[in-house]
């Protein structure tokens, strides 16, 4: 499959239902090689990626699910987001719309159905059935700029995956169980776990296959300075 950057951006989504079809290791290496072309501060390339498939992924998923079910959630290794009741506007409203669109509209889970919501959230820890699970880490030594570099790498990987007909889901939920992750993959002491990544072929027959989120218009976030007809 070949696609343009524009097509990859327009079709990329957080896929939460995958088919079990395996992805060849050579293809995974090709995608990671493409993502490694990402910009980074002074070309430091502070990222590392752990790729889990087969028995290794199943073992990690089993331990993550056990930790989740036993309530062994840990404080994150960095301040990833506000507490659920501390989101300010306009982010609170956007987050609420996202939750309603996913749980109520796409999955048919009502706000009071706690078991249903937990059941769906629990699927994070099996990478939503994807055949490939990844753990992205980044060194703390280059300071906060390294998180920017990690974000650039992550986006490049997701777009490269679309070019190959694959889908992804970046999973911040995994960092709540970073001690479990560190037992399964060797993370250097100076590295922080950024997120997990599910990767594979989308299950378009799943009820989430048609779920899409909206975006704010350019006028809501961009300010243009200077006359648009000024020469370069």
Short mmCIF file of C-alpha atoms in Angstrom, two decimals:
data_model
loop_
_atom_site.label_atom_id
_atom_site.label_comp_id
_atom_site.label_asym_id
_atom_site.label_seq_id
_atom_site.Cartn_x
_atom_site.Cartn_y
_atom_site.Cartn_z
CA UNK A 1 0.00 0.00 0.00
CA UNK A 2 1.21 3.49 -0.84
CA UNK A 3 -0.30 6.68 0.51
CA UNK A 4 0.49 10.36 0.67
CA UNK A 5 1.32 12.21 3.87
CA UNK A 6 -2.01 14.01 3.59
CA UNK A 7 -3.89 10.72 3.26
CA UNK A 8 -2.01 9.29 6.23
CA UNK A 9 -2.93 12.30 8.36
CA UNK A 10 -6.58 12.16 7.31
CA UNK A 11 -6.96 8.42 7.91
CA UNK A 12 -4.87 8.05 11.08
CA UNK A 13 -7.00 7.34 14.12
CA UNK A 14 -6.65 5.77 17.52
CA UNK A 15 -7.66 2.23 16.62
CA UNK A 16 -9.18 0.27 19.50
CA UNK A 17 -10.03 -2.97 17.72
CA UNK A 18 -7.45 -5.00 15.78
CA UNK A 19 -7.37 -8.25 13.84
CA UNK A 20 -4.84 -10.84 15.08
CA UNK A 21 -3.03 -11.04 11.72
CA UNK A 22 0.74 -10.89 12.37
CA UNK A 23 2.95 -8.09 11.07
CA UNK A 24 6.31 -9.34 9.70
CA UNK A 25 9.39 -8.32 11.65
CA UNK A 26 10.97 -6.89 8.50
CA UNK A 27 8.00 -4.56 8.12
CA UNK A 28 8.23 -3.43 11.75
CA UNK A 29 11.92 -2.70 11.31
CA UNK A 30 11.16 -0.70 8.16
CA UNK A 31 8.55 1.41 9.96
CA UNK A 32 10.87 2.08 12.89
CA UNK A 33 13.65 3.03 10.47
CA UNK A 34 11.32 5.55 8.84
CA UNK A 35 10.22 6.94 12.22
CA UNK A 36 13.87 7.37 13.21
CA UNK A 37 14.10 10.07 10.52
CA UNK A 38 12.17 12.31 12.94
CA UNK A 39 13.68 15.59 14.03
CA UNK A 40 15.20 15.75 17.49
CA UNK A 41 17.05 18.43 19.44
CA UNK A 42 20.66 18.50 18.16
CA UNK A 43 19.93 15.10 16.57
CA UNK A 44 20.17 13.49 20.02
CA UNK A 45 17.59 10.81 19.12
CA UNK A 46 16.80 10.11 22.81
CA UNK A 47 14.13 7.46 22.18
CA UNK A 48 14.10 3.70 22.58
CA UNK A 49 11.36 1.29 21.52
CA UNK A 50 10.57 -2.17 22.87
CA UNK A 51 8.59 -4.30 20.42
CA UNK A 52 6.60 -7.20 21.84
CA UNK A 53 4.85 -9.93 19.86
CA UNK A 54 3.76 -13.52 20.47
CA UNK A 55 4.57 -14.99 23.87
CA UNK A 56 6.38 -11.84 25.06
CA UNK A 57 3.31 -9.69 24.41
CA UNK A 58 0.97 -12.25 25.97
CA UNK A 59 3.08 -12.41 29.13
CA UNK A 60 3.16 -8.61 29.47
CA UNK A 61 -0.58 -8.35 28.85
CA UNK A 62 -1.32 -11.00 31.48
CA UNK A 63 0.71 -9.13 34.11
CA UNK A 64 -0.82 -5.76 33.15
CA UNK A 65 -4.34 -7.16 33.42
CA UNK A 66 -3.53 -8.73 36.77
CA UNK A 67 -2.14 -5.44 38.09
CA UNK A 68 -5.19 -3.58 36.80
CA UNK A 69 -7.66 -6.03 38.32
CA UNK A 70 -5.84 -5.96 41.66
CA UNK A 71 -5.81 -2.15 41.77
CA UNK A 72 -2.03 -1.82 41.62
CA UNK A 73 -2.04 1.45 39.70
CA UNK A 74 1.11 3.53 40.27
CA UNK A 75 1.83 7.23 40.16
CA UNK A 76 3.26 8.11 36.77
CA UNK A 77 6.93 8.73 36.17
CA UNK A 78 6.09 12.24 34.99
CA UNK A 79 3.09 14.58 35.23
CA UNK A 80 1.21 13.35 32.17
CA UNK A 81 -2.22 14.93 32.70
CA UNK A 82 -4.46 16.56 35.35
CA UNK A 83 -6.63 14.51 37.67
CA UNK A 84 -10.02 13.68 36.18
CA UNK A 85 -11.78 16.47 38.12
CA UNK A 86 -9.09 19.09 37.55
CA UNK A 87 -9.20 19.59 33.79
CA UNK A 88 -9.75 23.29 32.94
CA UNK A 89 -11.80 24.55 30.01
CA UNK A 90 -11.80 24.21 27.06
CA UNK A 91 -10.07 20.87 27.59
CA UNK A 92 -12.68 19.58 30.04
CA UNK A 93 -15.46 19.98 27.47
CA UNK A 94 -13.41 18.39 24.69
CA UNK A 95 -12.53 15.46 26.93
CA UNK A 96 -16.20 15.02 27.86
CA UNK A 97 -17.24 15.00 24.19
CA UNK A 98 -14.56 12.41 23.47
CA UNK A 99 -15.78 10.15 26.28
CA UNK A 100 -19.41 10.45 25.21
CA UNK A 101 -18.52 9.72 21.59
CA UNK A 102 -16.49 6.64 22.47
CA UNK A 103 -18.42 5.06 25.32
CA UNK A 104 -22.03 6.12 24.74
CA UNK A 105 -22.31 6.66 21.00
CA UNK A 106 -19.87 4.07 19.60
CA UNK A 107 -19.94 1.39 22.29
CA UNK A 108 -23.44 1.93 23.68
CA UNK A 109 -22.15 2.16 27.25
CA UNK A 110 -24.16 4.61 29.36
CA UNK A 111 -22.44 6.96 31.86
CA UNK A 112 -23.71 4.97 34.85
CA UNK A 113 -22.47 1.64 33.50
CA UNK A 114 -19.22 1.51 35.47
CA UNK A 115 -18.61 -2.16 34.70
CA UNK A 116 -18.99 -1.56 30.98
CA UNK A 117 -16.59 1.37 31.01
CA UNK A 118 -14.02 -0.54 33.04
CA UNK A 119 -14.41 -3.52 30.73
CA UNK A 120 -13.56 -1.43 27.69
CA UNK A 121 -10.69 0.39 29.43
CA UNK A 122 -9.29 -2.99 30.46
CA UNK A 123 -8.74 -3.82 26.78
CA UNK A 124 -5.86 -1.32 26.78
CA UNK A 125 -3.75 -3.89 28.57
CA UNK A 126 -4.12 -6.43 25.77
CA UNK A 127 -3.25 -3.69 23.27
CA UNK A 128 -6.86 -3.90 21.97
CA UNK A 129 -6.08 -7.28 20.43
CA UNK A 130 -3.26 -5.95 18.25
CA UNK A 131 -0.54 -8.47 17.33
CA UNK A 132 2.18 -5.92 18.15
CA UNK A 133 2.63 -3.99 21.38
CA UNK A 134 5.35 -1.39 21.77
CA UNK A 135 6.73 0.53 24.73
CA UNK A 136 8.25 3.92 23.91
CA UNK A 137 10.79 5.38 26.34
CA UNK A 138 12.95 8.48 26.27
CA UNK A 139 15.99 9.64 28.21
CA UNK A 140 15.49 12.20 30.96
CA UNK A 141 18.99 13.59 30.44
CA UNK A 142 18.11 16.02 27.60
CA UNK A 143 15.36 17.40 29.93
CA UNK A 144 11.82 18.27 28.77
CA UNK A 145 12.87 18.66 25.16
CA UNK A 146 13.25 14.89 24.97
CA UNK A 147 9.48 14.53 25.39
CA UNK A 148 9.02 16.75 22.33
CA UNK A 149 11.43 14.48 20.45
CA UNK A 150 9.49 11.41 21.59
CA UNK A 151 6.26 12.97 20.33
CA UNK A 152 7.79 13.62 16.93
CA UNK A 153 9.00 10.02 16.74
CA UNK A 154 5.60 8.69 17.82
CA UNK A 155 3.70 10.69 15.20
CA UNK A 156 6.14 9.64 12.48
CA UNK A 157 5.69 5.99 13.42
CA UNK A 158 1.91 6.28 13.33
CA UNK A 159 1.97 7.96 9.91
CA UNK A 160 4.45 5.42 8.54
CA UNK A 161 2.11 2.67 9.76
CA UNK A 162 -0.77 4.20 7.81
CA UNK A 163 1.39 4.19 4.71
CA UNK A 164 1.70 0.41 5.16
CA UNK A 165 -2.05 -0.10 5.61
CA UNK A 166 -1.69 -0.52 9.38
CA UNK A 167 -3.31 1.29 12.29
CA UNK A 168 -2.04 2.28 15.72
CA UNK A 169 -3.18 3.50 19.11
CA UNK A 170 -0.91 5.45 21.44
CA UNK A 171 -1.66 4.27 25.00
CA UNK A 172 -0.86 6.52 27.92
CA UNK A 173 -2.84 4.13 30.14
CA UNK A 174 0.15 1.79 30.27
CA UNK A 175 2.28 4.27 32.20
CA UNK A 176 0.00 3.75 35.20
CA UNK A 177 1.67 0.35 35.52
CA UNK A 178 5.26 1.26 34.73
CA UNK A 179 6.70 -1.14 37.34
CA UNK A 180 5.08 -4.00 35.41
CA UNK A 181 6.49 -2.74 32.12
CA UNK A 182 9.97 -2.47 33.62
CA UNK A 183 9.82 -6.11 34.70
CA UNK A 184 9.23 -7.21 31.12
CA UNK A 185 11.52 -4.87 29.17
CA UNK A 186 14.90 -3.47 30.13
CA UNK A 187 14.51 0.27 30.52
CA UNK A 188 17.68 2.26 31.31
CA UNK A 189 17.65 4.07 34.65
CA UNK A 190 17.73 7.46 32.94
CA UNK A 191 14.70 6.68 30.76
CA UNK A 192 11.05 7.48 31.41
CA UNK A 193 8.25 5.41 29.87
CA UNK A 194 6.30 7.69 27.52
CA UNK A 195 3.49 5.40 26.37
CA UNK A 196 2.54 2.08 24.89
CA UNK A 197 1.61 1.65 21.23
CA UNK A 198 -0.75 -0.92 19.74
CA UNK A 199 -0.03 -1.68 16.08
CA UNK A 200 -1.68 -3.97 13.57
CA UNK A 201 -4.52 -4.29 11.07
CA UNK A 202 -7.80 -2.66 12.06
CA UNK A 203 -10.85 -4.82 12.65
CA UNK A 204 -13.20 -2.75 10.52
CA UNK A 205 -16.09 -5.08 11.38
CA UNK A 206 -15.92 -4.08 15.06
CA UNK A 207 -18.44 -1.50 16.19
CA UNK A 208 -15.53 0.89 16.75
CA UNK A 209 -14.45 0.53 13.12
CA UNK A 210 -16.45 3.59 12.09
CA UNK A 211 -15.72 5.70 15.16
CA UNK A 212 -14.00 9.00 14.39
CA UNK A 213 -13.22 12.05 16.49
CA UNK A 214 -13.60 15.65 15.38
CA UNK A 215 -10.99 18.43 15.28
CA UNK A 216 -11.17 22.12 16.03
CA UNK A 217 -11.07 24.38 12.94
CA UNK A 218 -7.88 26.25 12.07
CA UNK A 219 -9.56 29.50 13.12
CA UNK A 220 -9.81 28.17 16.69
CA UNK A 221 -6.06 27.71 17.20
CA UNK A 222 -4.10 29.63 14.56
CA UNK A 223 -3.32 33.35 14.50
CA UNK A 224 -1.88 34.82 11.32
CA UNK A 225 0.44 37.82 11.60
CA UNK A 226 1.23 40.06 8.67
CA UNK A 227 -0.49 40.55 5.35
CA UNK A 228 -1.10 37.27 3.54
CA UNK A 229 -0.01 38.77 0.22
CA UNK A 230 3.37 39.97 1.54
CA UNK A 231 6.26 38.63 -0.55
CA UNK A 232 8.32 35.93 1.15
#
